[in-house]
């Protein structure tokens, strides 16, 4: 994956939140699995974007595996490629602008 495609995949706050949710152990991530409903917003627009833009883009990049039948998201085969950037974002979350994560 070239650098432009890498950053394009991370260019949206919702996609970054999904990936950080997989990175950081929490009640939302049970054994590295994220239920799609846990990241889903309540508006129709965000629901459509989640299912038709964000999850497919992250899956296409290999950052996640998305089981459409069970609505579960797990770390994909290329998750480790993005881990260092996600860790830096998460470690500095309080210092970063609000819309970064």
N, CA, C and O atoms as a Tinker XYZ file with bonds, in Angstrom:
   404  protein
     1  N      0.852000   -1.171000    0.000000    73     2
     2  CA     0.000000    0.000000    0.000000    64     1     3
     3  C      0.896000    1.232000    0.000000    63     2     4     5
     4  O      1.825000    1.346000    0.799000    81     3
     5  N      0.596000    2.145000   -0.911000    73     3     6
     6  CA     1.409000    3.362000   -0.935000    64     5     7
     7  C      0.953000    4.319000    0.167000    63     6     8     9
     8  O     -0.139000    4.177000    0.718000    81     7
     9  N      1.795000    5.280000    0.471000    73     7    10
    10  CA     1.551000    6.204000    1.583000    64     9    11
    11  C      0.265000    6.996000    1.403000    63    10    12    13
    12  O     -0.442000    7.239000    2.380000    81    11
    13  N     -0.057000    7.404000    0.179000    73    11    14
    14  CA    -1.275000    8.168000   -0.062000    64    13    15
    15  C     -2.518000    7.341000    0.275000    63    14    16    17
    16  O     -3.448000    7.848000    0.903000    81    15
    17  N     -2.535000    6.086000   -0.134000    73    15    18
    18  CA    -3.673000    5.215000    0.165000    64    17    19
    19  C     -3.781000    4.967000    1.671000    63    18    20    21
    20  O     -4.881000    4.908000    2.221000    81    19
    21  N     -2.642000    4.825000    2.322000    73    19    22
    22  CA    -2.593000    4.630000    3.768000    64    21    23
    23  C     -3.263000    5.800000    4.483000    63    22    24    25
    24  O     -4.132000    5.606000    5.334000    81    23
    25  N     -2.850000    7.013000    4.129000    73    23    26
    26  CA    -3.416000    8.189000    4.792000    64    25    27
    27  C     -4.851000    8.466000    4.359000    63    26    28    29
    28  O     -5.632000    9.009000    5.141000    81    27
    29  N     -5.209000    8.107000    3.144000    73    27    30
    30  CA    -6.606000    8.238000    2.712000    64    29    31
    31  C     -7.509000    7.369000    3.584000    63    30    32    33
    32  O     -8.592000    7.796000    3.982000    81    31
    33  N     -7.068000    6.165000    3.876000    73    31    34
    34  CA    -7.857000    5.269000    4.721000    64    33    35
    35  C     -8.029000    5.839000    6.130000    63    34    36    37
    36  O     -9.037000    5.583000    6.788000    81    35
    37  N     -7.053000    6.602000    6.585000    73    35    38
    38  CA    -7.092000    7.175000    7.933000    64    37    39
    39  C     -7.597000    8.614000    7.960000    63    38    40    41
    40  O     -7.577000    9.261000    9.007000    81    39
    41  N     -8.045000    9.110000    6.824000    73    39    42
    42  CA    -8.400000   10.525000    6.729000    64    41    43
    43  C     -9.733000   10.879000    7.382000    63    42    44    45
    44  O    -10.037000   12.061000    7.547000    81    43
    45  N    -10.515000    9.906000    7.749000    73    43    46
    46  CA   -11.822000   10.179000    8.352000    64    45    47
    47  C    -11.806000    9.804000    9.831000    63    46    48    49
    48  O    -11.289000    8.751000   10.204000    81    47
    49  N    -12.367000   10.658000   10.660000    73    47    50
    50  CA   -12.365000   10.439000   12.108000    64    49    51
    51  C    -13.072000    9.142000   12.492000    63    50    52    53
    52  O    -12.644000    8.470000   13.431000    81    51
    53  N    -14.131000    8.781000   11.798000    73    51    54
    54  CA   -14.856000    7.549000   12.140000    64    53    55
    55  C    -13.977000    6.323000   11.898000    63    54    56    57
    56  O    -14.000000    5.382000   12.691000    81    55
    57  N    -13.206000    6.324000   10.814000    73    55    58
    58  CA   -12.313000    5.198000   10.548000    64    57    59
    59  C    -11.208000    5.133000   11.593000    63    58    60    61
    60  O    -10.843000    4.046000   12.041000    81    59
    61  N    -10.669000    6.290000   11.986000    73    59    62
    62  CA    -9.646000    6.292000   13.036000    64    61    63
    63  C    -10.219000    5.778000   14.346000    63    62    64    65
    64  O     -9.549000    5.028000   15.056000    81    63
    65  N    -11.426000    6.159000   14.675000    73    63    66
    66  CA   -12.054000    5.694000   15.922000    64    65    67
    67  C    -12.253000    4.182000   15.919000    63    66    68    69
    68  O    -12.029000    3.520000   16.933000    81    67
    69  N    -12.670000    3.642000   14.793000    73    67    70
    70  CA   -12.850000    2.194000   14.698000    64    69    71
    71  C    -11.519000    1.491000   14.966000    63    70    72    73
    72  O    -11.461000    0.529000   15.732000    81    71
    73  N    -10.458000    1.975000   14.334000    73    71    74
    74  CA    -9.150000    1.341000   14.499000    64    73    75
    75  C     -8.608000    1.500000   15.911000    63    74    76    77
    76  O     -8.047000    0.553000   16.463000    81    75
    77  N     -8.763000    2.671000   16.502000    73    75    78
    78  CA    -8.300000    2.875000   17.879000    64    77    79
    79  C     -9.118000    2.009000   18.831000    63    78    80    81
    80  O     -8.574000    1.492000   19.807000    81    79
    81  N    -10.413000    1.840000   18.569000    73    79    82
    82  CA   -11.227000    0.958000   19.406000    64    81    83
    83  C    -10.698000   -0.475000   19.380000    63    82    84    85
    84  O    -10.766000   -1.178000   20.389000    81    83
    85  N    -10.179000   -0.909000   18.249000    73    83    86
    86  CA    -9.586000   -2.241000   18.168000    64    85    87
    87  C     -8.225000   -2.301000   18.847000    63    86    88    89
    88  O     -7.822000   -3.353000   19.343000    81    87
    89  N     -7.524000   -1.188000   18.871000    73    87    90
    90  CA    -6.192000   -1.119000   19.467000    64    89    91
    91  C     -6.252000   -1.182000   20.985000    63    90    92    93
    92  O     -5.474000   -1.905000   21.608000    81    91
    93  N     -7.153000   -0.444000   21.573000    73    91    94
    94  CA    -7.217000   -0.260000   23.018000    64    93    95
    95  C     -8.230000   -1.224000   23.617000    63    94    96    97
    96  O     -9.404000   -1.183000   23.249000    81    95
    97  N     -7.800000   -2.099000   24.540000    73    95    98
    98  CA    -8.764000   -2.991000   25.199000    64    97    99
    99  C     -9.821000   -2.174000   25.941000    63    98   100   101
   100  O     -9.505000   -1.242000   26.680000    81    99
   101  N    -11.068000   -2.543000   25.727000    73    99   102
   102  CA   -12.173000   -1.838000   26.374000    64   101   103
   103  C    -13.371000   -2.780000   26.431000    63   102   104   105
   104  O    -13.341000   -3.864000   25.848000    81   103
   105  N    -14.433000   -2.364000   27.139000    73   103   106
   106  CA   -15.649000   -3.186000   27.140000    64   105   107
   107  C    -16.224000   -3.379000   25.732000    63   106   108   109
   108  O    -16.924000   -4.359000   25.479000    81   107
   109  N    -15.928000   -2.436000   24.806000    73   107   110
   110  CA   -16.433000   -2.548000   23.439000    64   109   111
   111  C    -15.730000   -3.647000   22.660000    63   110   112   113
   112  O    -16.330000   -4.264000   21.780000    81   111
   113  N    -14.459000   -3.898000   22.975000    73   111   114
   114  CA   -13.702000   -4.882000   22.217000    64   113   115
   115  C    -13.527000   -6.128000   23.057000    63   114   116   117
   116  O    -12.664000   -6.177000   23.934000    81   115
   117  N    -14.319000   -7.108000   22.800000    73   115   118
   118  CA   -14.281000   -8.368000   23.513000    64   117   119
   119  C    -13.326000   -9.300000   22.782000    63   118   120   121
   120  O    -13.677000   -9.862000   21.745000    81   119
   121  N    -12.122000   -9.466000   23.314000    73   119   122
   122  CA   -11.146000  -10.343000   22.689000    64   121   123
   123  C    -10.701000   -9.876000   21.317000    63   122   124   125
   124  O    -10.402000  -10.699000   20.451000    81   123
   125  N    -10.652000   -8.564000   21.104000    73   123   126
   126  CA   -10.214000   -8.040000   19.821000    64   125   127
   127  C    -11.314000   -7.949000   18.789000    63   126   128   129
   128  O    -11.048000   -7.642000   17.628000    81   127
   129  N    -12.552000   -8.213000   19.192000    73   127   130
   130  CA   -13.697000   -8.124000   18.291000    64   129   131
   131  C    -14.540000   -6.927000   18.684000    63   130   132   133
   132  O    -14.853000   -6.737000   19.860000    81   131
   133  N    -14.904000   -6.130000   17.710000    73   131   134
   134  CA   -15.718000   -4.949000   17.931000    64   133   135
   135  C    -17.071000   -5.189000   17.283000    63   134   136   137
   136  O    -17.152000   -5.456000   16.085000    81   135
   137  N    -18.131000   -5.094000   18.072000    73   135   138
   138  CA   -19.470000   -5.198000   17.501000    64   137   139
   139  C    -19.761000   -3.910000   16.762000    63   138   140   141
   140  O    -19.587000   -2.823000   17.313000    81   139
   141  N    -20.200000   -4.018000   15.527000    73   139   142
   142  CA   -20.436000   -2.825000   14.713000    64   141   143
   143  C    -21.396000   -1.882000   15.410000    63   142   144   145
   144  O    -21.242000   -0.665000   15.300000    81   143
   145  N    -22.367000   -2.394000   16.113000    73   143   146
   146  CA   -23.312000   -1.545000   16.830000    64   145   147
   147  C    -22.645000   -0.653000   17.855000    63   146   148   149
   148  O    -23.190000    0.389000   18.216000    81   147
   149  N    -21.463000   -1.049000   18.334000    73   147   150
   150  CA   -20.751000   -0.253000   19.327000    64   149   151
   151  C    -20.144000    1.003000   18.727000    63   150   152   153
   152  O    -19.905000    1.972000   19.447000    81   151
   153  N    -19.887000    1.009000   17.412000    73   151   154
   154  CA   -19.310000    2.189000   16.786000    64   153   155
   155  C    -20.334000    2.934000   15.946000    63   154   156   157
   156  O    -20.044000    3.996000   15.394000    81   155
   157  N    -21.508000    2.385000   15.855000    73   155   158
   158  CA   -22.546000    2.941000   15.005000    64   157   159
   159  C    -23.176000    4.183000   15.638000    63   158   160   161
   160  O    -23.482000    4.189000   16.830000    81   159
   161  N    -23.365000    5.214000   14.850000    73   159   162
   162  CA   -24.059000    6.411000   15.307000    64   161   163
   163  C    -25.557000    6.208000   15.109000    63   162   164   165
   164  O    -25.963000    5.259000   14.437000    81   163
   165  N    -26.361000    7.056000   15.665000    73   163   166
   166  CA   -27.806000    6.890000   15.605000    64   165   167
   167  C    -28.456000    7.506000   14.371000    63   166   168   169
   168  O    -29.630000    7.242000   14.113000    81   167
   169  N    -27.748000    8.302000   13.614000    73   167   170
   170  CA   -28.349000    8.939000   12.451000    64   169   171
   171  C    -28.286000    8.020000   11.240000    63   170   172   173
   172  O    -27.379000    7.196000   11.120000    81   171
   173  N    -29.249000    8.167000   10.352000    73   171   174
   174  CA   -29.283000    7.375000    9.134000    64   173   175
   175  C    -28.052000    7.646000    8.282000    63   174   176   177
   176  O    -27.473000    6.721000    7.714000    81   175
   177  N    -27.653000    8.904000    8.192000    73   175   178
   178  CA   -26.488000    9.282000    7.385000    64   177   179
   179  C    -25.223000    8.591000    7.861000    63   178   180   181
   180  O    -24.465000    8.068000    7.043000    81   179
   181  N    -24.976000    8.577000    9.167000    73   179   182
   182  CA   -23.763000    7.941000    9.671000    64   181   183
   183  C    -23.844000    6.420000    9.566000    63   182   184   185
   184  O    -22.823000    5.758000    9.373000    81   183
   185  N    -25.036000    5.865000    9.689000    73   183   186
   186  CA   -25.237000    4.424000    9.529000    64   185   187
   187  C    -24.881000    4.012000    8.097000    63   186   188   189
   188  O    -24.180000    3.022000    7.889000    81   187
   189  N    -25.360000    4.765000    7.128000    73   187   190
   190  CA   -25.075000    4.487000    5.720000    64   189   191
   191  C    -23.579000    4.627000    5.461000    63   190   192   193
   192  O    -22.987000    3.779000    4.792000    81   191
   193  N    -22.962000    5.682000    5.980000    73   191   194
   194  CA   -21.526000    5.898000    5.778000    64   193   195
   195  C    -20.701000    4.775000    6.402000    63   194   196   197
   196  O    -19.712000    4.330000    5.820000    81   195
   197  N    -21.106000    4.320000    7.579000    73   195   198
   198  CA   -20.390000    3.240000    8.250000    64   197   199
   199  C    -20.377000    1.979000    7.392000    63   198   200   201
   200  O    -19.323000    1.385000    7.167000    81   199
   201  N    -21.541000    1.578000    6.921000    73   199   202
   202  CA   -21.672000    0.321000    6.182000    64   201   203
   203  C    -21.251000    0.406000    4.719000    63   202   204   205
   204  O    -20.847000   -0.601000    4.138000    81   203
   205  N    -21.337000    1.572000    4.123000    73   203   206
   206  CA   -21.056000    1.689000    2.692000    64   205   207
   207  C    -19.740000    2.391000    2.377000    63   206   208   209
   208  O    -19.284000    2.365000    1.234000    81   207
   209  N    -19.126000    3.017000    3.376000    73   207   210
   210  CA   -17.868000    3.721000    3.126000    64   209   211
   211  C    -16.773000    3.278000    4.092000    63   210   212   213
   212  O    -15.755000    2.732000    3.667000    81   211
   213  N    -16.978000    3.510000    5.385000    73   211   214
   214  CA   -15.904000    3.345000    6.358000    64   213   215
   215  C    -15.450000    1.894000    6.529000    63   214   216   217
   216  O    -14.264000    1.597000    6.386000    81   215
   217  N    -16.371000    1.002000    6.831000    73   215   218
   218  CA   -15.981000   -0.389000    7.025000    64   217   219
   219  C    -15.436000   -1.020000    5.744000    63   218   220   221
   220  O    -14.423000   -1.717000    5.801000    81   219
   221  N    -16.077000   -0.797000    4.580000    73   219   222
   222  CA   -15.495000   -1.360000    3.353000    64   221   223
   223  C    -14.091000   -0.827000    3.051000    63   222   224   225
   224  O    -13.227000   -1.586000    2.611000    81   223
   225  N    -13.857000    0.461000    3.281000    73   223   226
   226  CA   -12.534000    1.038000    2.997000    64   225   227
   227  C    -11.473000    0.424000    3.905000    63   226   228   229
   228  O    -10.387000    0.076000    3.440000    81   227
   229  N    -11.774000    0.288000    5.183000    73   227   230
   230  CA   -10.812000   -0.305000    6.112000    64   229   231
   231  C    -10.580000   -1.782000    5.794000    63   230   232   233
   232  O     -9.457000   -2.274000    5.903000    81   231
   233  N    -11.631000   -2.478000    5.406000    73   231   234
   234  CA   -11.496000   -3.892000    5.033000    64   233   235
   235  C    -10.682000   -4.037000    3.749000    63   234   236   237
   236  O     -9.836000   -4.926000    3.651000    81   235
   237  N    -10.927000   -3.177000    2.771000    73   235   238
   238  CA   -10.174000   -3.226000    1.515000    64   237   239
   239  C     -8.673000   -2.996000    1.748000    63   238   240   241
   240  O     -7.837000   -3.559000    1.041000    81   239
   241  N     -8.348000   -2.180000    2.725000    73   239   242
   242  CA    -6.944000   -1.917000    3.049000    64   241   243
   243  C     -6.323000   -3.049000    3.865000    63   242   244   245
   244  O     -5.103000   -3.115000    4.014000    81   243
   245  N     -7.153000   -3.924000    4.385000    73   243   246
   246  CA    -6.657000   -5.015000    5.210000    64   245   247
   247  C     -6.454000   -4.639000    6.662000    63   246   248   249
   248  O     -5.897000   -5.420000    7.434000    81   247
   249  N     -6.904000   -3.438000    7.048000    73   247   250
   250  CA    -6.757000   -3.020000    8.442000    64   249   251
   251  C     -7.747000   -3.743000    9.348000    63   250   252   253
   252  O     -7.471000   -3.955000   10.529000    81   251
   253  N     -8.887000   -4.116000    8.803000    73   251   254
   254  CA    -9.903000   -4.842000    9.574000    64   253   255
   255  C    -10.403000   -6.024000    8.758000    63   254   256   257
   256  O    -10.212000   -6.101000    7.544000    81   255
   257  N    -11.048000   -6.940000    9.468000    73   255   258
   258  CA   -11.887000   -7.966000    8.856000    64   257   259
   259  C    -13.294000   -7.647000    9.335000    63   258   260   261
   260  O    -13.529000   -7.439000   10.526000    81   259
   261  N    -14.206000   -7.614000    8.408000    73   259   262
   262  CA   -15.589000   -7.253000    8.742000    64   261   263
   263  C    -16.494000   -8.395000    8.324000    63   262   264   265
   264  O    -16.616000   -8.703000    7.138000    81   263
   265  N    -17.124000   -9.016000    9.297000    73   263   266
   266  CA   -18.095000  -10.075000    9.038000    64   265   267
   267  C    -19.464000   -9.412000    8.949000    63   266   268   269
   268  O    -20.053000   -9.042000    9.965000    81   267
   269  N    -19.954000   -9.268000    7.747000    73   267   270
   270  CA   -21.231000   -8.585000    7.528000    64   269   271
   271  C    -22.408000   -9.352000    8.122000    63   270   272   273
   272  O    -23.412000   -8.753000    8.508000    81   271
   273  N    -22.286000  -10.664000    8.194000    73   271   274
   274  CA   -23.384000  -11.466000    8.741000    64   273   275
   275  C    -23.535000  -11.285000   10.249000    63   274   276   277
   276  O    -24.649000  -11.158000   10.757000    81   275
   277  N    -22.410000  -11.275000   10.957000    73   275   278
   278  CA   -22.468000  -11.132000   12.415000    64   277   279
   279  C    -22.272000   -9.687000   12.867000    63   278   280   281
   280  O    -22.411000   -9.384000   14.053000    81   279
   281  N    -21.944000   -8.777000   11.914000    73   279   282
   282  CA   -21.675000   -7.373000   12.228000    64   281   283
   283  C    -20.539000   -7.215000   13.225000    63   282   284   285
   284  O    -20.597000   -6.376000   14.124000    81   283
   285  N    -19.498000   -8.040000   13.054000    73   283   286
   286  CA   -18.331000   -7.955000   13.916000    64   285   287
   287  C    -17.111000   -7.517000   13.108000    63   286   288   289
   288  O    -16.941000   -7.888000   11.947000    81   287
   289  N    -16.286000   -6.731000   13.749000    73   287   290
   290  CA   -15.056000   -6.230000   13.153000    64   289   291
   291  C    -13.900000   -6.726000   14.007000    63   290   292   293
   292  O    -13.926000   -6.619000   15.233000    81   291
   293  N    -12.884000   -7.270000   13.344000    73   291   294
   294  CA   -11.671000   -7.705000   14.027000    64   293   295
   295  C    -10.467000   -7.106000   13.313000    63   294   296   297
   296  O    -10.593000   -6.557000   12.218000    81   295
   297  N     -9.311000   -7.216000   13.933000    73   295   298
   298  CA    -8.080000   -6.727000   13.322000    64   297   299
   299  C     -7.812000   -7.519000   12.041000    63   298   300   301
   300  O     -7.941000   -8.743000   12.011000    81   299
   301  N     -7.439000   -6.798000   10.996000    73   299   302
   302  CA    -7.138000   -7.429000    9.720000    64   301   303
   303  C     -5.663000   -7.775000    9.590000    63   302   304   305
   304  O     -4.876000   -7.498000   10.495000    81   303
   305  N     -5.287000   -8.377000    8.470000    73   303   306
   306  CA    -3.908000   -8.806000    8.271000    64   305   307
   307  C     -2.903000   -7.653000    8.182000    63   306   308   309
   308  O     -1.704000   -7.868000    8.361000    81   307
   309  N     -3.371000   -6.454000    7.912000    73   307   310
   310  CA    -2.461000   -5.303000    7.817000    64   309   311
   311  C     -2.631000   -4.338000    9.001000    63   310   312   313
   312  O     -2.144000   -3.208000    8.956000    81   311
   313  N     -3.313000   -4.779000   10.045000    73   311   314
   314  CA    -3.523000   -3.926000   11.214000    64   313   315
   315  C     -2.187000   -3.488000   11.818000    63   314   316   317
   316  O     -2.040000   -2.344000   12.247000    81   315
   317  N     -1.223000   -4.399000   11.849000    73   315   318
   318  CA     0.073000   -4.073000   12.451000    64   317   319
   319  C      0.794000   -2.963000   11.685000    63   318   320   321
   320  O      1.625000   -2.257000   12.256000    81   319
   321  N      0.483000   -2.805000   10.398000    73   319   322
   322  CA     1.084000   -1.717000    9.617000    64   321   323
   323  C      0.653000   -0.350000   10.135000    63   322   324   325
   324  O      1.416000    0.614000   10.065000    81   323
   325  N     -0.563000   -0.269000   10.651000    73   323   326
   326  CA    -1.111000    1.004000   11.103000    64   325   327
   327  C     -0.984000    1.181000   12.624000    63   326   328   329
   328  O     -1.198000    2.277000   13.142000    81   327
   329  N     -0.639000    0.109000   13.329000    73   327   330
   330  CA    -0.553000    0.151000   14.793000    64   329   331
   331  C      0.328000    1.285000   15.325000    63   330   332   333
   332  O     -0.116000    1.992000   16.230000    81   331
   333  N      1.556000    1.505000   14.818000    73   331   334
   334  CA     2.395000    2.576000   15.386000    64   333   335
   335  C      1.736000    3.961000   15.326000    63   334   336   337
   336  O      1.837000    4.743000   16.271000    81   335
   337  N      1.072000    4.250000   14.227000    73   335   338
   338  CA     0.393000    5.546000   14.119000    64   337   339
   339  C     -0.793000    5.611000   15.072000    63   338   340   341
   340  O     -1.014000    6.643000   15.705000    81   339
   341  N     -1.555000    4.538000   15.187000    73   339   342
   342  CA    -2.693000    4.513000   16.105000    64   341   343
   343  C     -2.237000    4.669000   17.550000    63   342   344   345
   344  O     -2.872000    5.375000   18.333000    81   343
   345  N     -1.140000    4.013000   17.901000    73   343   346
   346  CA    -0.609000    4.131000   19.262000    64   345   347
   347  C     -0.166000    5.562000   19.548000    63   346   348   349
   348  O     -0.390000    6.078000   20.643000    81   347
   349  N      0.460000    6.199000   18.568000    73   347   350
   350  CA     0.886000    7.592000   18.752000    64   349   351
   351  C     -0.325000    8.503000   18.931000    63   350   352   353
   352  O     -0.325000    9.382000   19.793000    81   351
   353  N     -1.343000    8.293000   18.123000    73   351   354
   354  CA    -2.571000    9.099000   18.252000    64   353   355
   355  C     -3.212000    8.871000   19.606000    63   354   356   357
   356  O     -3.600000    9.825000   20.279000    81   355
   357  N     -3.327000    7.615000   20.011000    73   355   358
   358  CA    -3.971000    7.294000   21.284000    64   357   359
   359  C     -3.160000    7.830000   22.467000    63   358   360   361
   360  O     -3.727000    8.367000   23.418000    81   359
   361  N     -1.837000    7.685000   22.405000    73   359   362
   362  CA    -0.980000    8.168000   23.499000    64   361   363
   363  C     -1.057000    9.679000   23.661000    63   362   364   365
   364  O     -0.925000   10.191000   24.772000    81   363
   365  N     -1.269000   10.390000   22.571000    73   363   366
   366  CA    -1.304000   11.846000   22.590000    64   365   367
   367  C     -2.722000   12.411000   22.478000    63   366   368   369
   368  O     -2.887000   13.596000   22.189000    81   367
   369  N     -3.728000   11.598000   22.698000    73   367   370
   370  CA    -5.120000   12.003000   22.484000    64   369   371
   371  C     -5.481000   13.297000   23.212000    63   370   372   373
   372  O     -6.204000   14.130000   22.665000    81   371
   373  N     -4.994000   13.473000   24.423000    73   371   374
   374  CA    -5.332000   14.678000   25.183000    64   373   375
   375  C     -4.667000   15.924000   24.624000    63   374   376   377
   376  O     -5.149000   17.036000   24.838000    81   375
   377  N     -3.571000   15.747000   23.915000    73   375   378
   378  CA    -2.842000   16.870000   23.339000    64   377   379
   379  C     -3.322000   17.241000   21.940000    63   378   380   381
   380  O     -3.050000   18.344000   21.466000    81   379
   381  N     -4.029000   16.338000   21.280000    73   379   382
   382  CA    -4.446000   16.532000   19.900000    64   381   383
   383  C     -5.769000   17.293000   19.819000    63   382   384   385
   384  O     -6.546000   17.284000   20.774000    81   383
   385  N     -6.024000   17.937000   18.710000    73   383   386
   386  CA    -7.327000   18.589000   18.520000    64   385   387
   387  C     -8.459000   17.569000   18.658000    63   386   388   389
   388  O     -8.274000   16.390000   18.356000    81   387
   389  N     -9.610000   18.014000   19.107000    73   387   390
   390  CA   -10.749000   17.149000   19.400000    64   389   391
   391  C    -11.165000   16.309000   18.192000    63   390   392   393
   392  O    -11.545000   15.151000   18.363000    81   391
   393  N    -11.106000   16.846000   17.005000    73   391   394
   394  CA   -11.594000   16.107000   15.839000    64   393   395
   395  C    -10.564000   15.155000   15.238000    63   394   396   397
   396  O    -10.777000   14.654000   14.134000    81   395
   397  N     -9.456000   14.891000   15.928000    73   395   398
   398  CA    -8.470000   13.947000   15.419000    64   397   399
   399  C     -8.830000   12.516000   15.808000    63   398   400   401
   400  O     -8.496000   11.575000   15.089000    81   399
   401  N     -9.501000   12.352000   16.924000    73   399   402
   402  CA    -9.912000   11.026000   17.353000    64   401   403
   403  C    -11.161000   11.098000   18.198000    63   402   404
   404  O    -11.659000   10.068000   18.653000    81   403
